[in-house]
Amino acid sequence: MADPVSRQTANTAMARQLQQTIWALWVTGLAVIGLAVATTSSALAAGGAIGGLAVMVLGIRLRQQLRALHDVNEHEVSQVRREADSKMQQTRQEHLELRTAIDEHAVIAIIDNRGCISQVNANFCRISGHREDEVIGQSFRIISGRVFERLAWRKIRRQLSDGKVWRGEVENLTSHGQPYWIDTTIVPFADAEGQSYQFVAIGTDITQRKKAQLETREKEALFRTLAEIAPAGIFRMDPDQTLTYVNQQFEQISGCDPTTVLGNPWTELVHPKDQTLVEFAWNRAVSSNQLFAFEFRFQHADETEVWVTCHSRAETDDSGNVLGYVGTVSDISERRHAAEELRASVREKDTLLREIHHRVKNNLQIISSLLYFQAKKLPDPATSEVFQELRHRLSSMILVHEKLYQSEHLDHIDFVEYCRELIDTLRLQMTAQGEQLVVTLNATALHLPIEIALPGGMMLVELLTNVQKYAFPHGTAGSAEVDIATDGDIVCIIVSDPGIGLPPDFDMTTSSSFGWQLIRSLVDQLGGQVTVDSQRGTRVTIVFPYSSANTPEIPAHHPSYAAINSATAAIAKPVTR
């Protein structure tokens, strides 16, 4: 955009030049007319009437042409003046708009060669808090802060005096003494002799940016302080996963040299055998914007392996663009070694426990076999039957130890499968004795610890043995149904048969039968309850808790009885016949 003053000066000069040209032509025309008149007079005096008349006519026509030329020139001058005025008005409007735009954005102050403020704009007053009449004529030091103290005004003045523009960030003070920052450009203006007579300072308020930079530096300093005293290794990476910062703990854990590791991908520190898994886990976490958490090995320069757990997350801006990554690594080598030793110890103990269960099962099997052979030698059938009952009770113990020996878990077994195999074993033993009992099992999956499963299996054996002995007399084939259900932490075992039932005067609590005494003892051990219904056949219901909060040998008055009482009906109802 051209300078408005320069454009006005050019238009004025052009108008003056045109006017001078018109006056020169006018004067020349008058001279010619005078010459024509003089010539005409001489011709007439000489008696040449016709020639004199011709010259006179020529002069008149020349004067008319000059007048026409004068009128044209006056019109052109007027047109040029109107165009110049229009352009001048347009230039002034553009100048005003430009100044308004600058005033809205920039802080402007004009300083004379004495260092005094001669003019400021509204933005200057708004930001500084000073009124215009307070600063006009005052030294610029009324607003200057520490920047001019450090850089020295004389040094800046020397640069400006050499006709050079000065640029810098200036810290000024408001009327209340509060600092504010201006990104300033100072332009010197010189007179015809080259002497600076004023300086125009124009700048942009960058106070918020400076505050943000200060906060960033403070946070960065705090981060580095915390990073250096943190017990974990801390690292930062750019979006390309190139290391830009590591603390001392990271150097010790990874065994890296910071002078060589910075600027390189962090995966170069990972053990070669773990790199594929680490890169896969990293890419999956980054693509889903999730926390990267993984355990792997660092390999030192001396090929020493260090197990670490690493956690890392992306740093993003307000728009979600990834600025980099920050993370931590912790040395877990001792924990890994301890865990490996523990696993080895567990494997040894697991093998030992399995061997114990196997030996116990074998010993019980030997005892069962001895009872079998001894029973065959006894002449008294009643005594032989006692030996057979003992063998039945041993079957539940033998099967439990066999299940534990075969199970992957030594702390619990599949109770339903255990009961199913226990029923099959009893049926085989009864068949060998010439007796038949068809047992139907209805149950859902249930796992119980050995201290609960073993008493449950023994009670089931006692109840089925009673069914086989007393429910179906005269050697008739019998049947029984076993239902196992759960309600929360409550287990319900129901053994029912359609046999002849129990005697009318039967009382389970006072029965001297060894089998019923054993059942009562086992129920008390589990903290449960047992009920007997002999209206249609016989129906025995055993309910007990099995949660981890309940351990063996719970007394009969344990609070869990309230839950047992309320759950018994709900569990038993679906299997009522």
mmCIF file of C-alpha atoms in Angstrom, residues 241-533:
data_model
loop_
_atom_site.group_PDB
_atom_site.id
_atom_site.type_symbol
_atom_site.label_atom_id
_atom_site.label_comp_id
_atom_site.label_asym_id
_atom_site.label_seq_id
_atom_site.Cartn_x
_atom_site.Cartn_y
_atom_site.Cartn_z
ATOM 1 C CA GLN A 241 8.931 -43.760 20.210
ATOM 2 C CA THR A 242 12.398 -42.261 20.362
ATOM 3 C CA LEU A 243 13.747 -41.671 23.855
ATOM 4 C CA THR A 244 14.065 -37.999 24.785
ATOM 5 C CA TYR A 245 14.576 -38.282 28.557
ATOM 6 C CA VAL A 246 15.565 -40.957 31.084
ATOM 7 C CA ASN A 247 16.284 -40.539 34.783
ATOM 8 C CA GLN A 248 19.171 -42.071 36.702
ATOM 9 C CA GLN A 249 17.092 -44.990 37.947
ATOM 10 C CA PHE A 250 16.180 -45.890 34.368
ATOM 11 C CA GLU A 251 19.867 -45.833 33.463
ATOM 12 C CA GLN A 252 20.659 -48.241 36.303
ATOM 13 C CA ILE A 253 17.796 -50.615 35.529
ATOM 14 C CA SER A 254 18.326 -50.725 31.768
ATOM 15 C CA GLY A 255 22.119 -50.511 31.944
ATOM 16 C CA CYS A 256 22.099 -47.879 29.216
ATOM 17 C CA ASP A 257 24.380 -44.932 28.580
ATOM 18 C CA PRO A 258 22.226 -41.765 28.321
ATOM 19 C CA THR A 259 24.634 -40.210 25.844
ATOM 20 C CA THR A 260 23.931 -43.005 23.365
ATOM 21 C CA VAL A 261 20.399 -44.142 24.201
ATOM 22 C CA LEU A 262 18.719 -40.742 23.805
ATOM 23 C CA GLY A 263 17.501 -40.288 20.255
ATOM 24 C CA ASN A 264 17.161 -44.044 19.686
ATOM 25 C CA PRO A 265 14.086 -46.316 19.889
ATOM 26 C CA TRP A 266 13.487 -47.683 23.382
ATOM 27 C CA THR A 267 12.925 -51.209 22.040
ATOM 28 C CA GLU A 268 16.668 -51.499 21.407
ATOM 29 C CA LEU A 269 17.050 -52.049 25.150
ATOM 30 C CA VAL A 270 14.621 -54.992 25.190
ATOM 31 C CA HIS A 271 15.969 -58.527 25.272
ATOM 32 C CA PRO A 272 15.977 -59.983 21.728
ATOM 33 C CA LYS A 273 13.777 -62.907 22.816
ATOM 34 C CA ASP A 274 11.139 -60.515 24.157
ATOM 35 C CA GLN A 275 11.119 -57.883 21.415
ATOM 36 C CA THR A 276 8.385 -59.494 19.295
ATOM 37 C CA LEU A 277 5.990 -59.858 22.235
ATOM 38 C CA VAL A 278 6.780 -56.355 23.520
ATOM 39 C CA GLU A 279 6.195 -54.736 20.123
ATOM 40 C CA PHE A 280 2.917 -56.627 19.705
ATOM 41 C CA ALA A 281 1.676 -55.574 23.160
ATOM 42 C CA TRP A 282 2.821 -51.980 22.580
ATOM 43 C CA ASN A 283 1.086 -51.653 19.198
ATOM 44 C CA ARG A 284 -2.115 -53.104 20.617
ATOM 45 C CA ALA A 285 -2.103 -50.658 23.543
ATOM 46 C CA VAL A 286 -1.291 -47.646 21.353
ATOM 47 C CA SER A 287 -3.903 -48.473 18.715
ATOM 48 C CA SER A 288 -6.626 -48.778 21.370
ATOM 49 C CA ASN A 289 -5.366 -45.789 23.404
ATOM 50 C CA GLN A 290 -4.928 -48.007 26.452
ATOM 51 C CA LEU A 291 -2.308 -48.178 29.182
ATOM 52 C CA PHE A 292 0.700 -50.255 28.163
ATOM 53 C CA ALA A 293 1.493 -52.678 30.994
ATOM 54 C CA PHE A 294 3.881 -55.525 30.326
ATOM 55 C CA GLU A 295 6.654 -57.554 31.921
ATOM 56 C CA PHE A 296 9.774 -58.258 29.902
ATOM 57 C CA ARG A 297 13.552 -58.278 30.107
ATOM 58 C CA PHE A 298 16.209 -55.653 29.511
ATOM 59 C CA GLN A 299 19.556 -56.883 28.271
ATOM 60 C CA HIS A 300 22.666 -55.034 29.472
ATOM 61 C CA ALA A 301 25.795 -54.626 27.439
ATOM 62 C CA ASP A 302 27.361 -57.525 29.383
ATOM 63 C CA GLU A 303 24.290 -59.650 28.436
ATOM 64 C CA THR A 304 22.935 -59.498 31.991
ATOM 65 C CA GLU A 305 19.144 -59.956 32.014
ATOM 66 C CA VAL A 306 16.937 -57.733 34.167
ATOM 67 C CA TRP A 307 13.208 -58.388 34.498
ATOM 68 C CA VAL A 308 11.102 -55.217 34.539
ATOM 69 C CA THR A 309 7.452 -54.232 34.604
ATOM 70 C CA CYS A 310 6.721 -51.304 32.329
ATOM 71 C CA HIS A 311 3.745 -48.937 32.337
ATOM 72 C CA SER A 312 3.369 -46.234 29.688
ATOM 73 C CA ARG A 313 0.667 -43.957 28.291
ATOM 74 C CA ALA A 314 0.459 -41.403 25.500
ATOM 75 C CA GLU A 315 0.624 -37.645 26.162
ATOM 76 C CA THR A 316 -1.943 -35.790 24.052
ATOM 77 C CA ASP A 317 -3.024 -32.222 23.446
ATOM 78 C CA ASP A 318 -6.564 -30.870 23.723
ATOM 79 C CA SER A 319 -7.364 -32.176 20.244
ATOM 80 C CA GLY A 320 -6.186 -35.690 21.046
ATOM 81 C CA ASN A 321 -3.006 -35.508 18.981
ATOM 82 C CA VAL A 322 -0.166 -37.597 20.412
ATOM 83 C CA LEU A 323 2.673 -35.415 21.690
ATOM 84 C CA GLY A 324 4.749 -38.290 22.994
ATOM 85 C CA TYR A 325 4.804 -41.030 25.609
ATOM 86 C CA VAL A 326 5.787 -41.143 29.267
ATOM 87 C CA GLY A 327 6.292 -44.266 31.322
ATOM 88 C CA THR A 328 7.970 -46.051 34.204
ATOM 89 C CA VAL A 329 9.957 -49.257 34.604
ATOM 90 C CA SER A 330 10.550 -51.143 37.841
ATOM 91 C CA ASP A 331 13.095 -53.859 38.489
ATOM 92 C CA ILE A 332 11.194 -57.051 39.371
ATOM 93 C CA SER A 333 14.085 -59.471 38.985
ATOM 94 C CA GLU A 334 14.032 -60.447 42.667
ATOM 95 C CA ARG A 335 10.276 -60.887 42.594
ATOM 96 C CA ARG A 336 10.488 -63.044 39.487
ATOM 97 C CA HIS A 337 13.228 -65.176 41.016
ATOM 98 C CA ALA A 338 11.243 -65.520 44.252
ATOM 99 C CA ALA A 339 8.110 -66.430 42.287
ATOM 100 C CA GLU A 340 10.041 -69.038 40.324
ATOM 101 C CA GLU A 341 11.434 -70.502 43.537
ATOM 102 C CA LEU A 342 7.935 -70.520 45.011
ATOM 103 C CA ARG A 343 6.549 -72.266 41.950
ATOM 104 C CA ALA A 344 9.292 -74.848 42.185
ATOM 105 C CA SER A 345 8.506 -75.321 45.863
ATOM 106 C CA VAL A 346 4.802 -75.647 45.094
ATOM 107 C CA ARG A 347 5.554 -78.229 42.428
ATOM 108 C CA GLU A 348 7.613 -80.193 44.927
ATOM 109 C CA LYS A 349 4.876 -79.978 47.561
ATOM 110 C CA ASP A 350 2.251 -80.831 44.980
ATOM 111 C CA THR A 351 4.199 -83.942 44.048
ATOM 112 C CA LEU A 352 4.646 -84.794 47.718
ATOM 113 C CA LEU A 353 0.936 -84.356 48.512
ATOM 114 C CA ARG A 354 -0.066 -86.450 45.542
ATOM 115 C CA GLU A 355 2.293 -89.141 46.699
ATOM 116 C CA ILE A 356 0.794 -88.935 50.212
ATOM 117 C CA HIS A 357 -2.750 -89.236 48.871
ATOM 118 C CA HIS A 358 -1.660 -92.124 46.701
ATOM 119 C CA ARG A 359 -0.037 -93.945 49.636
ATOM 120 C CA VAL A 360 -3.000 -93.278 51.948
ATOM 121 C CA LYS A 361 -5.364 -94.579 49.294
ATOM 122 C CA ASN A 362 -3.236 -97.704 48.880
ATOM 123 C CA ASN A 363 -3.080 -98.279 52.627
ATOM 124 C CA LEU A 364 -6.844 -97.881 52.959
ATOM 125 C CA GLN A 365 -7.301 -100.208 50.011
ATOM 126 C CA ILE A 366 -5.152 -102.783 51.756
ATOM 127 C CA ILE A 367 -7.252 -102.431 54.902
ATOM 128 C CA SER A 368 -10.436 -102.823 52.857
ATOM 129 C CA SER A 369 -9.038 -105.942 51.195
ATOM 130 C CA LEU A 370 -8.069 -107.443 54.572
ATOM 131 C CA LEU A 371 -11.585 -106.794 55.872
ATOM 132 C CA TYR A 372 -13.032 -108.463 52.787
ATOM 133 C CA PHE A 373 -10.952 -111.600 53.154
ATOM 134 C CA GLN A 374 -11.531 -111.715 56.905
ATOM 135 C CA ALA A 375 -15.300 -111.388 56.413
ATOM 136 C CA LYS A 376 -15.320 -114.376 54.083
ATOM 137 C CA LYS A 377 -13.688 -116.509 56.773
ATOM 138 C CA LEU A 378 -16.172 -115.564 59.486
ATOM 139 C CA PRO A 379 -18.860 -118.187 60.102
ATOM 140 C CA ASP A 380 -21.260 -115.672 61.668
ATOM 141 C CA PRO A 381 -23.234 -113.701 58.988
ATOM 142 C CA ALA A 382 -23.916 -110.825 61.398
ATOM 143 C CA THR A 383 -20.220 -110.359 62.089
ATOM 144 C CA SER A 384 -19.436 -110.608 58.376
ATOM 145 C CA GLU A 385 -22.010 -107.883 57.687
ATOM 146 C CA VAL A 386 -20.238 -105.553 60.125
ATOM 147 C CA PHE A 387 -17.015 -106.050 58.194
ATOM 148 C CA GLN A 388 -18.823 -105.229 54.948
ATOM 149 C CA GLU A 389 -20.180 -101.974 56.435
ATOM 150 C CA LEU A 390 -16.663 -101.046 57.421
ATOM 151 C CA ARG A 391 -15.575 -101.645 53.846
ATOM 152 C CA HIS A 392 -18.354 -99.355 52.613
ATOM 153 C CA ARG A 393 -17.193 -96.569 54.913
ATOM 154 C CA LEU A 394 -13.622 -97.046 53.785
ATOM 155 C CA SER A 395 -14.769 -96.702 50.166
ATOM 156 C CA SER A 396 -15.626 -93.024 50.645
ATOM 157 C CA MET A 397 -12.188 -92.345 52.137
ATOM 158 C CA ILE A 398 -10.359 -94.287 49.471
ATOM 159 C CA LEU A 399 -12.202 -92.541 46.667
ATOM 160 C CA VAL A 400 -11.507 -89.068 48.087
ATOM 161 C CA HIS A 401 -7.765 -89.675 48.176
ATOM 162 C CA GLU A 402 -7.881 -91.160 44.704
ATOM 163 C CA LYS A 403 -9.699 -88.081 43.389
ATOM 164 C CA LEU A 404 -7.196 -85.747 45.015
ATOM 165 C CA TYR A 405 -4.322 -87.753 43.574
ATOM 166 C CA GLN A 406 -5.806 -87.432 40.083
ATOM 167 C CA SER A 407 -7.041 -83.835 40.372
ATOM 168 C CA GLU A 408 -5.176 -80.792 39.097
ATOM 169 C CA HIS A 409 -6.131 -78.972 42.293
ATOM 170 C CA LEU A 410 -5.312 -80.411 45.671
ATOM 171 C CA ASP A 411 -7.510 -78.040 47.659
ATOM 172 C CA HIS A 412 -10.904 -79.154 46.272
ATOM 173 C CA ILE A 413 -12.592 -81.861 44.226
ATOM 174 C CA ASP A 414 -15.643 -82.175 41.986
ATOM 175 C CA PHE A 415 -18.160 -83.281 44.618
ATOM 176 C CA VAL A 416 -20.827 -84.429 42.144
ATOM 177 C CA GLU A 417 -18.394 -86.615 40.207
ATOM 178 C CA TYR A 418 -17.070 -87.904 43.522
ATOM 179 C CA CYS A 419 -20.593 -88.905 44.623
ATOM 180 C CA ARG A 420 -21.307 -90.536 41.261
ATOM 181 C CA GLU A 421 -18.206 -92.737 41.461
ATOM 182 C CA LEU A 422 -18.913 -93.457 45.118
ATOM 183 C CA ILE A 423 -22.420 -94.707 44.194
ATOM 184 C CA ASP A 424 -20.952 -96.876 41.434
ATOM 185 C CA THR A 425 -18.463 -98.382 43.883
ATOM 186 C CA LEU A 426 -21.187 -99.194 46.398
ATOM 187 C CA ARG A 427 -23.352 -100.747 43.688
ATOM 188 C CA LEU A 428 -20.497 -103.010 42.605
ATOM 189 C CA GLN A 429 -19.882 -104.086 46.205
ATOM 190 C CA MET A 430 -23.584 -104.798 46.719
ATOM 191 C CA THR A 431 -23.785 -106.732 43.460
ATOM 192 C CA ALA A 432 -20.855 -108.879 44.598
ATOM 193 C CA GLN A 433 -22.893 -109.708 47.707
ATOM 194 C CA GLY A 434 -25.935 -110.672 45.627
ATOM 195 C CA GLU A 435 -27.868 -107.492 46.342
ATOM 196 C CA GLN A 436 -29.207 -104.890 43.938
ATOM 197 C CA LEU A 437 -29.893 -101.197 44.474
ATOM 198 C CA VAL A 438 -30.634 -98.764 41.637
ATOM 199 C CA VAL A 439 -29.532 -95.238 42.565
ATOM 200 C CA THR A 440 -30.458 -92.129 40.561
ATOM 201 C CA LEU A 441 -28.296 -89.017 41.022
ATOM 202 C CA ASN A 442 -29.660 -85.527 40.286
ATOM 203 C CA ALA A 443 -27.098 -82.786 40.752
ATOM 204 C CA THR A 444 -25.426 -79.735 39.249
ATOM 205 C CA ALA A 445 -21.695 -79.007 39.180
ATOM 206 C CA LEU A 446 -20.238 -78.379 42.619
ATOM 207 C CA HIS A 447 -16.661 -78.238 43.900
ATOM 208 C CA LEU A 448 -15.962 -78.658 47.608
ATOM 209 C CA PRO A 449 -12.799 -78.719 49.707
ATOM 210 C CA ILE A 450 -11.685 -82.088 51.069
ATOM 211 C CA GLU A 451 -12.682 -81.249 54.654
ATOM 212 C CA ILE A 452 -16.306 -80.888 53.453
ATOM 213 C CA ALA A 453 -16.379 -83.417 50.610
ATOM 214 C CA LEU A 454 -15.139 -86.335 52.753
ATOM 215 C CA PRO A 455 -17.827 -86.006 55.496
ATOM 216 C CA GLY A 456 -20.457 -85.503 52.778
ATOM 217 C CA GLY A 457 -19.367 -88.684 51.007
ATOM 218 C CA MET A 458 -19.335 -90.680 54.229
ATOM 219 C CA MET A 459 -22.891 -89.544 55.096
ATOM 220 C CA LEU A 460 -24.039 -90.531 51.598
ATOM 221 C CA VAL A 461 -22.526 -94.014 52.034
ATOM 222 C CA GLU A 462 -24.252 -94.466 55.407
ATOM 223 C CA LEU A 463 -27.642 -93.418 54.042
ATOM 224 C CA LEU A 464 -27.416 -95.635 50.934
ATOM 225 C CA THR A 465 -26.234 -98.549 53.051
ATOM 226 C CA ASN A 466 -29.306 -98.094 55.280
ATOM 227 C CA VAL A 467 -31.533 -98.066 52.192
ATOM 228 C CA GLN A 468 -29.975 -101.310 50.975
ATOM 229 C CA LYS A 469 -30.284 -102.994 54.388
ATOM 230 C CA TYR A 470 -33.684 -101.851 55.699
ATOM 231 C CA ALA A 471 -35.859 -100.217 52.997
ATOM 232 C CA PHE A 472 -36.485 -103.325 50.887
ATOM 233 C CA PRO A 473 -36.775 -106.533 52.950
ATOM 234 C CA HIS A 474 -37.154 -110.088 51.651
ATOM 235 C CA GLY A 475 -34.341 -109.626 49.135
ATOM 236 C CA THR A 476 -36.350 -107.495 46.754
ATOM 237 C CA ALA A 477 -34.497 -105.121 44.393
ATOM 238 C CA GLY A 478 -34.630 -101.556 45.623
ATOM 239 C CA SER A 479 -34.111 -98.039 44.347
ATOM 240 C CA ALA A 480 -33.040 -94.720 45.789
ATOM 241 C CA GLU A 481 -32.697 -91.155 44.580
ATOM 242 C CA VAL A 482 -29.954 -88.725 45.517
ATOM 243 C CA ASP A 483 -30.499 -84.991 44.963
ATOM 244 C CA ILE A 484 -27.699 -82.458 45.458
ATOM 245 C CA ALA A 485 -28.524 -78.748 45.154
ATOM 246 C CA THR A 486 -27.090 -75.412 46.283
ATOM 247 C CA ASP A 487 -28.541 -72.070 47.296
ATOM 248 C CA GLY A 488 -25.829 -69.457 47.683
ATOM 249 C CA ASP A 489 -23.355 -70.938 50.180
ATOM 250 C CA ILE A 490 -25.741 -73.658 51.349
ATOM 251 C CA VAL A 491 -25.506 -77.305 50.189
ATOM 252 C CA CYS A 492 -28.475 -79.646 50.416
ATOM 253 C CA ILE A 493 -28.183 -83.466 50.057
ATOM 254 C CA ILE A 494 -31.439 -85.417 49.933
ATOM 255 C CA VAL A 495 -31.500 -89.219 49.930
ATOM 256 C CA SER A 496 -34.976 -90.719 49.435
ATOM 257 C CA ASP A 497 -36.398 -94.149 48.736
ATOM 258 C CA PRO A 498 -39.903 -95.626 48.225
ATOM 259 C CA GLY A 499 -39.276 -98.424 50.729
ATOM 260 C CA ILE A 500 -41.145 -99.440 53.878
ATOM 261 C CA GLY A 501 -39.941 -96.438 55.830
ATOM 262 C CA LEU A 502 -38.688 -96.145 59.380
ATOM 263 C CA PRO A 503 -40.429 -97.512 62.493
ATOM 264 C CA PRO A 504 -43.086 -95.167 63.947
ATOM 265 C CA ASP A 505 -41.118 -94.725 67.177
ATOM 266 C CA PHE A 506 -37.839 -93.944 65.402
ATOM 267 C CA ASP A 507 -35.969 -90.933 66.788
ATOM 268 C CA MET A 508 -32.788 -89.974 64.996
ATOM 269 C CA THR A 509 -31.480 -87.932 67.915
ATOM 270 C CA THR A 510 -31.657 -90.853 70.355
ATOM 271 C CA SER A 511 -30.854 -93.725 67.985
ATOM 272 C CA SER A 512 -28.002 -95.917 69.244
ATOM 273 C CA SER A 513 -27.210 -97.115 65.721
ATOM 274 C CA PHE A 514 -23.564 -96.497 64.850
ATOM 275 C CA GLY A 515 -24.544 -95.284 61.388
ATOM 276 C CA TRP A 516 -26.933 -92.615 62.704
ATOM 277 C CA GLN A 517 -24.442 -91.596 65.385
ATOM 278 C CA LEU A 518 -21.820 -91.155 62.648
ATOM 279 C CA ILE A 519 -24.247 -89.080 60.521
ATOM 280 C CA ARG A 520 -25.107 -86.803 63.492
ATOM 281 C CA SER A 521 -21.412 -86.352 64.276
ATOM 282 C CA LEU A 522 -20.524 -85.481 60.668
ATOM 283 C CA VAL A 523 -23.446 -83.024 60.385
ATOM 284 C CA ASP A 524 -22.308 -81.259 63.559
ATOM 285 C CA GLN A 525 -18.779 -81.163 62.196
ATOM 286 C CA LEU A 526 -20.045 -79.326 59.106
ATOM 287 C CA GLY A 527 -22.275 -76.990 61.139
ATOM 288 C CA GLY A 528 -25.391 -78.265 59.408
ATOM 289 C CA GLN A 529 -28.779 -79.847 60.086
ATOM 290 C CA VAL A 530 -30.405 -83.147 59.274
ATOM 291 C CA THR A 531 -34.125 -83.955 59.098
ATOM 292 C CA VAL A 532 -35.932 -87.242 58.511
ATOM 293 C CA ASP A 533 -39.362 -87.697 56.900
#
